[in-house]
Coordinates of C-alpha atoms in Angstrom, one line a residue:
M19 CA 0.1 -0.2 -0.3
R20 CA 2.8 2.5 0.8
S21 CA 4.5 2.0 -2.5
G22 CA 0.9 2.5 -4.0
L23 CA 1.0 6.1 -2.2
V24 CA 4.4 7.0 -3.3
K25 CA 3.4 6.2 -6.9
L26 CA 0.4 8.4 -6.8
L27 CA 2.2 11.2 -5.2
T28 CA 5.1 11.0 -8.2
V29 CA 1.9 11.2 -10.6
A30 CA 0.5 14.2 -9.1
L31 CA 3.7 16.1 -8.8
V32 CA 4.6 15.3 -12.2
L33 CA 1.5 16.3 -13.7
A34 CA 1.7 19.3 -11.7
G35 CA 4.9 19.9 -13.4
T36 CA 7.3 19.5 -10.7
A37 CA 10.2 17.5 -12.1
V38 CA 10.2 14.2 -9.4
P39 CA 12.5 11.9 -11.4
G40 CA 12.0 8.6 -9.2
T41 CA 11.1 7.0 -5.9
A42 CA 12.4 4.7 -3.5
S43 CA 12.0 1.1 -4.7
A44 CA 11.6 -2.0 -2.4
A45 CA 15.3 -2.6 -2.7
G46 CA 16.0 1.0 -1.6
R47 CA 17.2 2.3 -4.8
V48 CA 15.8 5.3 -6.4
V49 CA 13.8 4.3 -9.7
S50 CA 11.7 5.9 -12.2
E51 CA 8.4 4.8 -11.9
P52 CA 5.7 4.2 -14.9
V53 CA 3.6 7.1 -14.3
Y54 CA 2.9 8.1 -17.9
D55 CA 0.1 6.6 -19.8
F56 CA 1.3 4.5 -23.0
A57 CA -1.7 4.3 -24.9
S58 CA -2.0 8.2 -25.2
A59 CA 1.7 8.7 -25.7
I60 CA 2.7 10.7 -29.2
R61 CA 4.1 8.5 -32.0
E62 CA 5.7 10.5 -35.0
T63 CA 8.3 9.9 -37.9
V64 CA 10.9 13.0 -38.0
W65 CA 13.3 12.8 -41.1
V66 CA 16.8 14.1 -40.1
D67 CA 19.0 15.7 -42.5
T68 CA 22.4 14.1 -42.4
G69 CA 24.0 16.5 -44.5
R70 CA 25.3 13.6 -47.2
D71 CA 23.9 12.8 -50.5
G72 CA 24.7 9.1 -50.4
D73 CA 22.4 8.2 -53.4
A74 CA 23.6 10.9 -55.3
D75 CA 20.2 12.6 -56.3
G76 CA 21.2 15.9 -55.8
R77 CA 19.5 16.3 -52.2
D78 CA 20.5 15.7 -48.7
D79 CA 19.7 12.2 -47.5
R80 CA 17.2 12.4 -44.7
V81 CA 16.9 9.6 -42.1
A82 CA 13.7 8.1 -40.4
A83 CA 13.4 8.5 -36.7
D84 CA 10.2 6.7 -35.5
L85 CA 9.7 7.8 -31.9
V86 CA 7.2 7.6 -29.4
R87 CA 7.1 10.1 -25.8
P88 CA 4.8 10.8 -23.1
R89 CA 2.1 13.2 -24.0
E90 CA 1.6 14.3 -20.7
A91 CA 5.1 15.4 -20.3
A92 CA 4.7 17.1 -23.5
D93 CA 1.4 19.0 -22.5
R94 CA 3.1 20.3 -19.5
G95 CA 6.8 21.3 -21.0
I96 CA 8.7 18.5 -19.3
K97 CA 11.5 17.3 -21.2
V98 CA 12.4 13.9 -21.5
P99 CA 15.4 11.9 -22.1
V100 CA 16.0 9.7 -25.2
I101 CA 16.8 5.7 -25.5
M102 CA 17.8 5.2 -29.2
D103 CA 18.2 2.2 -31.2
A104 CA 19.6 2.7 -34.7
S105 CA 19.1 -0.2 -37.2
P106 CA 19.2 -1.3 -40.6
Y107 CA 16.9 -4.4 -39.7
Y108 CA 13.6 -2.8 -39.2
S109 CA 11.9 -3.8 -42.4
C110 CA 14.1 -6.4 -43.7
C111 CA 15.1 -8.9 -41.1
G112 CA 13.3 -7.8 -37.6
R113 CA 14.8 -7.4 -34.2
G114 CA 14.7 -9.8 -31.0
G115 CA 13.9 -13.3 -30.8
E116 CA 10.5 -12.9 -32.6
K117 CA 12.1 -10.8 -35.1
E118 CA 9.6 -7.7 -34.9
V119 CA 9.5 -5.5 -37.7
K120 CA 8.3 -1.8 -37.5
T121 CA 4.3 -1.2 -38.6
Y122 CA 2.6 2.0 -39.4
D123 CA -1.0 2.9 -39.8
G124 CA -2.7 4.0 -43.3
A125 CA -1.6 7.1 -42.8
G126 CA 2.2 6.5 -42.5
R127 CA 2.4 7.0 -38.4
P128 CA 4.4 4.4 -36.6
V129 CA 2.2 1.9 -34.6
G130 CA 4.3 -1.2 -34.0
F131 CA 8.0 -0.5 -32.4
P132 CA 10.0 -3.5 -32.3
L133 CA 11.3 -4.9 -28.7
Y134 CA 10.1 -3.7 -25.2
Y135 CA 12.2 -0.3 -24.8
D136 CA 9.1 1.7 -25.4
N137 CA 6.5 -0.2 -23.6
F138 CA 8.8 -0.3 -20.6
F139 CA 10.6 3.0 -20.5
V140 CA 8.0 5.7 -22.0
P141 CA 5.8 5.0 -19.1
R142 CA 8.6 5.8 -17.0
G143 CA 9.4 9.4 -18.5
Y144 CA 11.8 8.3 -21.4
A145 CA 11.1 9.1 -25.3
V146 CA 12.3 5.9 -27.7
V147 CA 13.4 6.7 -30.7
L148 CA 14.1 3.9 -33.5
V149 CA 16.1 5.2 -36.5
D150 CA 16.5 3.6 -40.0
L151 CA 19.9 3.7 -41.1
A152 CA 20.5 5.5 -44.6
G153 CA 19.2 3.5 -47.2
T154 CA 17.1 1.3 -45.3
N155 CA 13.2 1.1 -44.8
R156 CA 11.9 4.7 -44.7
S157 CA 15.3 6.5 -44.9
R158 CA 16.9 8.2 -47.7
G159 CA 20.5 7.6 -48.9
C160 CA 22.7 4.4 -49.1
V161 CA 24.1 1.7 -46.9
D162 CA 27.8 1.7 -46.1
V163 CA 28.3 -1.3 -43.4
G164 CA 29.6 0.6 -40.6
G165 CA 31.2 3.7 -42.4
V166 CA 30.5 7.3 -42.4
S167 CA 27.0 7.2 -43.9
D168 CA 25.5 4.4 -41.3
V169 CA 27.2 6.0 -38.2
G170 CA 26.3 9.6 -39.5
S171 CA 22.6 8.5 -39.8
A172 CA 22.4 7.8 -36.1
K173 CA 24.9 10.7 -35.2
S174 CA 22.5 13.1 -37.1
V175 CA 19.7 12.2 -34.9
V176 CA 21.8 12.8 -31.5
D177 CA 22.6 16.3 -33.0
W178 CA 19.0 16.9 -34.1
L179 CA 17.9 16.0 -30.2
N180 CA 20.3 18.6 -29.3
G181 CA 19.4 21.1 -31.4
R182 CA 22.2 20.8 -33.6
A183 CA 20.6 19.3 -37.0
T184 CA 17.3 19.9 -38.7
G185 CA 14.6 17.5 -38.7
Y186 CA 11.4 17.6 -41.0
S187 CA 7.9 16.0 -41.1
S188 CA 8.5 14.2 -44.3
A189 CA 11.3 12.3 -46.4
T190 CA 11.5 15.1 -48.8
G191 CA 9.9 18.4 -48.5
G192 CA 7.9 19.2 -45.5
T193 CA 8.4 21.4 -42.6
A194 CA 11.2 21.7 -40.0
V195 CA 10.3 19.7 -36.8
S196 CA 11.9 20.7 -33.7
A197 CA 13.2 18.5 -30.9
A198 CA 12.4 21.0 -28.0
W199 CA 10.7 18.3 -26.0
S200 CA 14.2 16.4 -25.5
T201 CA 16.6 17.1 -22.6
G202 CA 19.2 16.4 -25.0
N203 CA 20.4 13.3 -23.0
V204 CA 20.5 10.5 -25.4
G205 CA 21.6 6.6 -24.8
M206 CA 21.9 4.4 -27.6
I207 CA 21.3 0.6 -27.2
G208 CA 21.2 -2.5 -29.8
K209 CA 22.5 -5.9 -30.3
S210 CA 24.9 -7.0 -33.3
Y211 CA 24.7 -4.4 -36.2
D212 CA 22.5 -1.9 -34.1
G213 CA 24.9 -2.1 -31.2
T214 CA 28.1 -1.5 -33.5
I215 CA 26.3 1.6 -34.7
A216 CA 26.0 2.9 -30.9
N217 CA 29.9 2.3 -30.6
G218 CA 30.6 3.9 -33.9
V219 CA 28.8 7.0 -32.8
A220 CA 30.1 7.2 -29.2
A221 CA 34.0 7.0 -31.2
T222 CA 32.8 10.3 -32.5
G223 CA 32.2 11.6 -29.2
V224 CA 29.2 13.6 -30.1
A225 CA 28.1 15.8 -27.3
G226 CA 24.6 14.7 -26.0
L227 CA 25.3 10.9 -25.9
K228 CA 25.4 9.8 -22.5
T229 CA 25.7 6.3 -22.3
I230 CA 25.8 3.2 -24.8
V231 CA 24.7 -0.3 -24.4
P232 CA 26.2 -2.3 -27.1
I233 CA 25.1 -5.8 -27.3
A234 CA 27.1 -8.3 -28.9
A235 CA 28.4 -5.9 -31.0
I236 CA 31.0 -5.2 -33.5
S237 CA 34.0 -2.6 -32.6
S238 CA 36.2 -3.1 -35.6
W239 CA 34.4 -4.2 -39.2
Y240 CA 37.6 -5.8 -39.9
D241 CA 37.6 -8.2 -36.9
Y242 CA 34.0 -9.4 -38.4
Y243 CA 35.0 -10.1 -41.9
R244 CA 38.9 -10.8 -41.4
T245 CA 41.2 -11.9 -38.6
D246 CA 44.8 -11.3 -38.7
G247 CA 45.1 -11.7 -42.4
A248 CA 42.7 -14.7 -42.8
V249 CA 39.6 -13.9 -44.6
G250 CA 36.4 -15.3 -42.9
N251 CA 33.4 -17.0 -43.8
S252 CA 30.9 -14.2 -42.9
G253 CA 30.0 -13.0 -46.4
S254 CA 30.9 -9.4 -47.9
P255 CA 30.0 -6.0 -46.5
A256 CA 28.5 -5.6 -50.4
G257 CA 26.3 -8.8 -49.8
L258 CA 24.9 -7.3 -46.1
A259 CA 24.0 -4.1 -47.5
Q260 CA 22.1 -5.8 -50.3
T261 CA 20.3 -7.9 -47.7
V262 CA 19.5 -4.8 -45.6
S263 CA 18.6 -2.5 -48.4
A264 CA 16.3 -5.0 -50.3
R265 CA 12.9 -3.2 -49.5
N266 CA 13.9 0.3 -49.8
Q267 CA 12.5 1.2 -53.2
G268 CA 13.1 4.2 -55.4
Q269 CA 16.7 4.9 -54.6
N270 CA 19.9 4.1 -56.8
C271 CA 22.6 3.0 -54.6
S272 CA 24.4 1.5 -57.6
A273 CA 27.5 3.5 -57.2
A274 CA 27.4 3.1 -53.5
N275 CA 27.4 -0.6 -53.4
Q276 CA 30.2 -0.6 -56.5
R277 CA 32.2 1.4 -53.7
L278 CA 31.4 -1.4 -51.3
R279 CA 32.7 -3.8 -53.7
Q280 CA 35.9 -2.1 -54.6
D281 CA 37.2 -0.6 -51.2
F282 CA 37.5 -3.7 -49.4
P283 CA 40.4 -6.0 -50.5
A284 CA 39.6 -9.5 -51.5
N285 CA 42.6 -10.7 -49.4
G286 CA 43.2 -10.1 -45.5
D287 CA 44.9 -6.7 -45.9
Y288 CA 43.9 -4.1 -43.5
S289 CA 42.9 -1.4 -45.8
P290 CA 41.7 2.6 -45.2
A291 CA 38.1 1.1 -45.8
W292 CA 38.5 -0.9 -42.5
L293 CA 40.3 2.0 -40.8
E294 CA 36.9 3.8 -41.4
R295 CA 35.3 1.2 -39.6
D296 CA 37.6 0.5 -36.9
H297 CA 35.9 2.2 -33.6
V298 CA 38.8 0.7 -31.5
A299 CA 41.4 3.0 -33.2
A300 CA 38.8 6.0 -32.5
A301 CA 37.9 4.8 -28.9
K302 CA 40.1 8.0 -27.5
N303 CA 36.9 10.1 -28.1
V304 CA 34.5 8.4 -26.2
R305 CA 32.9 10.2 -23.6
A306 CA 29.7 8.2 -22.9
S307 CA 29.6 5.3 -20.5
V308 CA 29.8 1.7 -21.5
F309 CA 27.4 -1.0 -20.5
A310 CA 28.5 -4.1 -22.8
V311 CA 27.0 -7.5 -23.0
N312 CA 28.6 -10.5 -24.8
G313 CA 28.6 -14.1 -25.1
V314 CA 31.9 -15.7 -24.7
N315 CA 30.8 -18.4 -27.2
D316 CA 29.5 -16.1 -29.7
L317 CA 30.6 -17.5 -33.4
N318 CA 28.8 -14.8 -35.2
V319 CA 30.4 -11.3 -33.7
K320 CA 33.8 -13.0 -32.5
T321 CA 34.5 -12.2 -28.9
I322 CA 37.8 -10.3 -30.0
N323 CA 35.3 -7.1 -30.6
F324 CA 34.3 -6.9 -27.0
G325 CA 37.4 -7.9 -25.7
Q326 CA 39.6 -4.9 -27.6
W327 CA 36.9 -2.3 -27.2
W328 CA 36.7 -2.6 -23.6
S329 CA 40.6 -2.5 -23.1
A330 CA 40.5 0.3 -25.4
L331 CA 38.2 2.1 -23.3
A332 CA 40.3 1.8 -20.4
S333 CA 42.5 4.8 -21.2
T334 CA 39.5 7.0 -21.5
G335 CA 38.2 6.9 -17.9
V336 CA 34.4 6.6 -18.9
D337 CA 32.2 4.4 -16.7
R338 CA 32.1 0.8 -17.9
K339 CA 30.0 -2.2 -16.9
L340 CA 30.4 -5.7 -18.5
W341 CA 28.4 -8.6 -18.6
L342 CA 29.7 -12.2 -20.2
S343 CA 27.3 -15.0 -20.8
Q344 CA 28.0 -18.3 -21.9
T345 CA 25.6 -18.0 -24.6
G346 CA 26.5 -17.6 -28.3
H347 CA 25.1 -14.8 -30.5
V348 CA 22.0 -13.7 -27.9
D349 CA 20.5 -10.7 -26.2
P350 CA 20.3 -10.9 -22.1
F351 CA 16.8 -10.2 -22.6
D352 CA 16.3 -14.1 -23.6
F353 CA 18.8 -15.4 -21.1
R354 CA 18.8 -13.4 -17.8
R355 CA 15.3 -11.4 -18.6
A356 CA 14.5 -10.0 -15.0
E357 CA 18.1 -9.1 -13.8
W358 CA 18.8 -7.7 -17.4
V359 CA 15.7 -5.2 -17.3
A360 CA 16.4 -4.4 -13.8
A361 CA 20.1 -3.5 -14.4
L362 CA 19.3 -1.7 -17.8
H363 CA 16.8 0.3 -15.7
Q364 CA 18.8 1.4 -13.2
W365 CA 21.7 2.2 -15.8
F366 CA 19.3 4.4 -17.9
D367 CA 17.7 6.1 -14.7
H368 CA 21.3 7.2 -13.6
Y369 CA 23.0 8.3 -16.8
L370 CA 19.8 9.7 -18.5
L371 CA 17.7 10.9 -15.8
G372 CA 20.5 11.8 -13.5
L373 CA 19.1 9.5 -10.5
D374 CA 21.6 9.0 -7.6
N375 CA 20.6 5.2 -7.3
G376 CA 24.1 3.8 -6.4
V377 CA 24.7 2.4 -9.9
G378 CA 28.2 2.7 -9.2
N379 CA 28.1 0.2 -6.4
S380 CA 27.1 -2.6 -8.4
P381 CA 29.6 -5.0 -9.9
R382 CA 31.6 -3.7 -12.5
V383 CA 32.1 -7.3 -14.2
S384 CA 29.4 -10.2 -14.2
V385 CA 30.0 -13.6 -15.6
E386 CA 28.3 -16.7 -16.4
R387 CA 30.4 -19.3 -14.8
Q388 CA 28.4 -22.4 -15.7
P389 CA 24.6 -22.3 -17.0
D390 CA 22.7 -19.7 -14.8
V391 CA 25.2 -19.3 -12.5
W392 CA 26.8 -15.9 -12.2
V393 CA 30.0 -14.8 -10.6
D394 CA 31.0 -11.1 -9.9
Q395 CA 34.5 -9.9 -10.7
T396 CA 36.0 -6.3 -10.0
A397 CA 37.5 -6.2 -13.7
W398 CA 38.1 -7.8 -16.8
P399 CA 40.5 -9.2 -17.4
A400 CA 40.0 -10.7 -13.8
A401 CA 42.3 -8.7 -11.0
G402 CA 45.4 -10.7 -10.5
T403 CA 45.5 -11.9 -14.2
R404 CA 49.1 -12.1 -16.1
D405 CA 50.7 -13.0 -19.2
V406 CA 52.0 -16.6 -18.6
V407 CA 54.1 -18.2 -21.6
L408 CA 53.3 -21.8 -22.3
R409 CA 55.9 -23.8 -24.7
P410 CA 54.9 -27.0 -26.6
V411 CA 57.1 -29.9 -25.8
A412 CA 56.9 -33.1 -28.0
G413 CA 55.9 -36.5 -26.7
P414 CA 56.1 -40.1 -27.5
T415 CA 53.3 -39.8 -29.9
A416 CA 53.8 -37.8 -32.8
G417 CA 51.9 -34.4 -33.0
V418 CA 50.7 -34.9 -29.1
G419 CA 52.6 -33.6 -26.4
T420 CA 52.5 -31.3 -23.3
M421 CA 53.0 -27.4 -22.4
T422 CA 55.5 -26.2 -20.2
S423 CA 56.2 -22.6 -18.8
G424 CA 59.8 -23.2 -18.8
P425 CA 62.4 -22.8 -21.5
A426 CA 62.0 -23.6 -25.2
V427 CA 62.7 -27.0 -26.2
T428 CA 64.0 -28.3 -29.5
G429 CA 61.8 -30.5 -31.8
S430 CA 59.3 -30.0 -34.7
A431 CA 56.2 -31.1 -36.1
S432 CA 54.2 -31.5 -39.5
I433 CA 50.8 -30.5 -40.4
T434 CA 49.1 -31.3 -44.1
D435 CA 46.5 -28.5 -44.6
T436 CA 43.8 -30.0 -47.0
G437 CA 41.3 -26.9 -46.3
R438 CA 38.6 -28.9 -45.6
V439 CA 38.6 -29.8 -42.0
G440 CA 38.4 -27.9 -38.8
E441 CA 38.4 -27.2 -35.0
A442 CA 35.8 -30.0 -34.3
T443 CA 38.0 -33.0 -36.1
W444 CA 41.1 -31.7 -34.6
A445 CA 39.9 -31.9 -31.2
A446 CA 37.9 -35.2 -31.4
Q447 CA 40.8 -37.9 -30.6
P448 CA 43.4 -35.9 -28.6
T449 CA 45.8 -38.6 -28.0
A450 CA 46.1 -39.8 -31.7
T451 CA 48.5 -38.6 -34.2
S452 CA 46.8 -36.4 -36.7
T453 CA 47.8 -35.4 -40.0
S454 CA 45.7 -32.3 -40.1
R455 CA 46.9 -30.8 -36.4
V456 CA 49.2 -31.0 -33.5
L457 CA 47.9 -30.9 -29.9
Y458 CA 50.0 -29.7 -26.5
S459 CA 48.2 -30.3 -23.1
T460 CA 48.8 -29.0 -19.8
G461 CA 48.2 -32.7 -18.5
V462 CA 45.8 -33.1 -15.4
L463 CA 45.2 -29.7 -13.7
A464 CA 45.8 -29.8 -9.9
Q465 CA 43.9 -26.6 -9.4
D466 CA 41.3 -24.5 -11.3
L467 CA 42.8 -22.4 -14.2
H468 CA 41.3 -19.2 -14.7
V469 CA 41.9 -17.8 -18.4
S470 CA 40.6 -14.1 -18.5
G471 CA 41.6 -11.8 -21.2
T472 CA 42.9 -12.1 -25.0
G473 CA 45.6 -14.3 -25.4
T474 CA 48.0 -14.6 -28.4
V475 CA 50.0 -17.5 -30.6
T476 CA 53.3 -16.9 -31.7
V477 CA 54.1 -19.7 -34.3
T478 CA 57.3 -20.6 -36.3
V479 CA 56.3 -22.6 -39.5
T480 CA 58.0 -23.4 -42.7
P481 CA 55.2 -23.7 -45.3
S482 CA 55.7 -26.1 -48.8
T483 CA 53.5 -23.7 -50.8
P484 CA 53.5 -19.7 -51.4
T485 CA 50.1 -19.6 -49.4
A486 CA 49.1 -20.5 -46.0
R487 CA 46.6 -20.4 -43.4
V488 CA 47.3 -21.0 -39.3
S489 CA 44.7 -21.7 -36.6
A490 CA 44.8 -22.0 -33.3
V491 CA 42.2 -22.8 -30.3
L492 CA 42.2 -23.6 -26.8
V493 CA 40.4 -26.6 -25.5
D494 CA 38.9 -27.5 -22.5
Y495 CA 39.1 -31.3 -21.9
G496 CA 36.8 -32.8 -19.4
R497 CA 33.3 -33.9 -18.7
Q498 CA 31.0 -30.5 -18.2
T499 CA 27.4 -29.1 -18.9
I500 CA 27.5 -26.0 -20.6
R501 CA 25.0 -23.7 -22.7
N502 CA 24.6 -25.4 -26.2
Y503 CA 25.9 -22.4 -28.0
G504 CA 26.0 -24.5 -31.2
G505 CA 22.2 -24.9 -31.2
A506 CA 19.5 -23.4 -33.0
G507 CA 19.1 -20.9 -30.1
E508 CA 22.6 -20.5 -29.6
G509 CA 22.4 -21.6 -25.7
V510 CA 18.6 -20.6 -25.3
K511 CA 15.3 -22.5 -26.5
F512 CA 11.9 -20.5 -26.7
G513 CA 8.7 -21.9 -25.3
S514 CA 5.0 -21.0 -26.1
A515 CA 4.6 -19.1 -22.7
E516 CA 5.0 -15.3 -22.5
D517 CA 5.9 -12.6 -19.9
C518 CA 5.2 -8.8 -20.0
W519 CA 7.5 -6.1 -19.9
G520 CA 5.5 -2.8 -19.8
A521 CA 2.3 -1.5 -21.3
S522 CA 0.7 -2.6 -24.4
T523 CA -1.5 -1.0 -26.6
T524 CA -3.2 -2.5 -29.9
G525 CA -0.2 -3.2 -32.3
D526 CA 2.4 -2.6 -29.8
D527 CA 2.2 -5.8 -27.3
A528 CA 4.8 -5.7 -24.4
C529 CA 4.7 -9.5 -24.2
Y530 CA 7.6 -11.8 -25.2
R531 CA 8.0 -15.7 -25.3
I532 CA 9.9 -17.1 -22.6
A533 CA 13.3 -18.7 -23.2
A534 CA 14.7 -21.2 -21.0
T535 CA 18.5 -22.5 -20.7
D536 CA 19.6 -24.9 -23.5
T537 CA 22.2 -27.0 -22.5
A538 CA 24.8 -29.9 -23.6
N539 CA 26.7 -32.4 -21.8
V540 CA 30.3 -32.4 -23.6
G541 CA 33.4 -34.3 -23.1
L542 CA 35.1 -31.1 -24.3
H543 CA 34.4 -27.2 -24.7
I544 CA 36.7 -25.3 -27.4
F545 CA 36.7 -21.9 -25.9
S546 CA 39.0 -19.5 -27.9
R547 CA 40.1 -19.5 -31.3
G548 CA 42.3 -17.5 -33.2
W549 CA 43.4 -17.4 -37.3
A550 CA 46.0 -16.0 -39.6
D551 CA 47.4 -15.8 -43.1
L552 CA 51.0 -16.4 -42.9
A553 CA 51.1 -13.9 -45.8
N554 CA 50.9 -11.0 -43.4
H555 CA 53.2 -12.0 -40.6
R556 CA 55.3 -8.9 -41.4
S557 CA 52.1 -6.3 -41.8
L558 CA 48.3 -6.7 -41.5
S559 CA 48.3 -3.9 -44.2
R560 CA 50.2 -5.7 -47.2
E561 CA 50.5 -9.3 -47.8
E562 CA 53.4 -11.1 -49.1
Q563 CA 54.0 -14.2 -51.3
L564 CA 55.4 -16.7 -49.4
V565 CA 58.7 -18.6 -50.0
P566 CA 58.0 -22.5 -49.9
G567 CA 61.0 -24.0 -47.4
R568 CA 61.6 -20.3 -45.7
P569 CA 60.5 -20.4 -42.1
Y570 CA 58.2 -17.6 -41.0
T571 CA 57.0 -16.2 -37.5
M572 CA 53.8 -14.6 -36.9
T573 CA 51.9 -13.6 -33.8
F574 CA 48.1 -13.6 -34.0
R575 CA 45.4 -13.1 -31.5
L576 CA 43.0 -15.8 -29.5
A577 CA 39.4 -14.9 -28.8
S578 CA 38.8 -13.0 -25.8
T579 CA 37.5 -15.1 -23.1
D580 CA 36.7 -15.5 -19.2
K581 CA 37.0 -19.5 -18.7
V582 CA 37.7 -21.4 -15.6
V583 CA 39.4 -24.9 -16.6
P584 CA 38.2 -26.8 -13.4
K585 CA 40.8 -29.0 -11.7
G586 CA 41.1 -32.3 -12.7
H587 CA 40.5 -31.2 -16.5
Q588 CA 43.3 -30.4 -19.0
L589 CA 44.0 -27.2 -21.1
A590 CA 45.3 -27.9 -24.6
L591 CA 46.5 -25.9 -27.4
I592 CA 45.9 -27.3 -30.9
I593 CA 47.8 -25.7 -33.9
G594 CA 46.3 -26.6 -37.4
G595 CA 46.2 -25.1 -40.9
T596 CA 43.1 -23.7 -42.4
D597 CA 40.0 -23.9 -39.7
A598 CA 37.3 -24.8 -42.5
G599 CA 34.4 -23.8 -40.4
F600 CA 35.8 -20.2 -40.0
V601 CA 38.4 -18.9 -42.7
S602 CA 38.8 -19.8 -46.3
A603 CA 41.5 -21.7 -47.4
P604 CA 44.8 -20.7 -49.3
A605 CA 45.1 -20.8 -52.7
Q606 CA 47.5 -23.8 -52.5
P607 CA 47.0 -25.3 -48.9
P608 CA 50.5 -26.3 -48.0
R609 CA 52.3 -28.9 -45.6
L610 CA 53.5 -26.8 -42.3
T611 CA 56.6 -27.7 -40.4
V612 CA 56.0 -26.4 -37.1
D613 CA 59.3 -25.5 -35.2
L614 CA 58.4 -26.1 -31.6
S615 CA 61.3 -24.2 -29.9
K616 CA 59.9 -20.7 -31.4
T617 CA 56.4 -21.7 -31.0
F618 CA 54.3 -20.6 -27.8
V619 CA 51.0 -19.6 -26.4
T620 CA 50.7 -16.4 -24.2
L621 CA 47.5 -16.8 -22.0
P622 CA 46.0 -14.3 -19.7
L623 CA 46.2 -16.5 -16.4
D624 CA 44.6 -15.8 -13.2
G625 CA 45.9 -18.2 -10.6
T626 CA 48.9 -20.8 -10.3
T627 CA 50.8 -21.4 -13.7
P628 CA 50.1 -25.3 -14.9
V629 CA 52.7 -27.8 -14.4
A630 CA 52.7 -30.1 -17.7
G631 CA 51.8 -33.4 -17.1
V632 CA 51.2 -36.7 -18.9
P633 CA 48.2 -36.5 -21.2
G634 CA 47.1 -39.8 -20.7
S635 CA 43.7 -39.5 -19.7
L636 CA 42.2 -37.1 -22.4
P637 CA 39.3 -38.4 -23.5
A638 CA 39.5 -40.1 -27.2
H639 CA 36.0 -39.9 -28.2
P640 CA 34.1 -37.3 -26.5
A641 CA 30.3 -38.2 -26.1
Q642 CA 29.2 -34.6 -27.7
V643 CA 30.9 -31.8 -29.0
V644 CA 28.8 -28.6 -29.7
A645 CA 28.5 -27.6 -33.5
T646 CA 30.6 -24.7 -34.3
E647 CA 29.3 -23.4 -37.8
P648 CA 29.5 -19.5 -37.5
A649 CA 26.0 -17.6 -38.0
R650 CA 25.9 -14.4 -40.5
L651 CA 25.3 -11.1 -39.0
D652 CA 22.1 -10.3 -40.8
H653 CA 20.3 -12.9 -38.7
G654 CA 20.6 -10.0 -35.9

């Protein structure tokens, strides 16, 4: 009864024009309350001038910003902050687990807003703005897949919300529309491509952007399509542009699409086009706080993207928070729903409404250690983590040995790259000789081993042909239950039951299917990977033809992770040629001779350095290996 009286008092004060942003929750925190009527909220579209003419029609492109905001606040002159999701997917592919798209009435006014942000936050005194990137849905212009057009689409709307850009009542012509109702405080959120745009806009340093919440987001487009010189199997920027702009009629983007085909080298070289889309390189400009979320088993947007972004932000001094789940490419709304909405609510209330709600006292990093078992850390990489070098030592079985933290040991091993096999095959029989990989293990661990951060592998190999790929994976051998990140739901599975998060109207439902945890009992877990093209051993910006028979040394990155390999398990490093599920094969797959004395892995370890033992208890045939086929970004 008391909380109800507090809410009614808040409503009365707000309607009287007095700014009362929040009340005390049952947990003792100050929170914004749902005091505004969602059904009567203002729903409109404003087309914002981007100052660019991407489709070369002689007019500046305007991007469509569909928005919903509380009518009572507008009627009484109360300004509200904005939660914004800028996306290319609002007509082509949909958002969220239910693939929602925008819907409109017969007059073109927005009715259905994908996801729950509007249902939950508008009654609590926020506006929600969903932006169609240039060249998608109802926006003019052309998609450039993470470039100045994409990022500029969203930045222009932030500028309009702060009085620095012009909005209009229609896509062409029309009258100017002001955002005088906005406080100018903007928080951007989004998963995958959407979260990537949030990273990109933050990296411009635009004033008014107070916080971003990137979920499974790219920090460098190079590290989506390429990896240390190797060409990935994730398609091409031109192909993605065609997917997201397929329903955008009446515009000529042939020149823009041709640039997308020309600007990106077919090989793995890091070009100026990739630099334009490298938000890590521009991280020094970020002024917004960052609440990042990623699945450590995300095989779509590889985890190097969150790792390098988080690390680059450390030098900026901005407030940061990180959630790491065991899922693949999954939104936290679908793996930790109630906790996620509460955390997001607290985050936006603080950074957009300015509430003193103790958000700084919450754990900086939360990690899902086992399915639905979360632990908190003060930092990522975990406090106490240090880089440890482990070196391979040949054993009595060819291509199988141990790892040691001691000095280098002489020896060599051979790999034949067919271009047709990959990590699942390499890991399946760890005690047997394989022509396609070599494997080195710590032996049975006497203590838990915490790998937290971004590791690297340094290899010295001699190829037999002028072209060569090198791959490396880290494997936790031992019986364990993990999220089934290789399954259809990438660690979750949806039932038919729903729960509701906010208010609903006809055409804009706040209820969503509940996702349960999907697990797999496995005998091994491949938890980090890295790939490289040996031709880029000297420079990622320019490959060179290899000389058969000559040794080359190259250091490349492993995927960022946070993984505890338990006592009694074994940690193994596998080195192979082409990992066929993830990177393309070289023109002439080689035989590789690995110089063990000049090959090692550098791992970020928290805890005791493992002492190499004999890997005799490695399971020869694990009962189950989670599938590892990478998804495509345009699956959202």
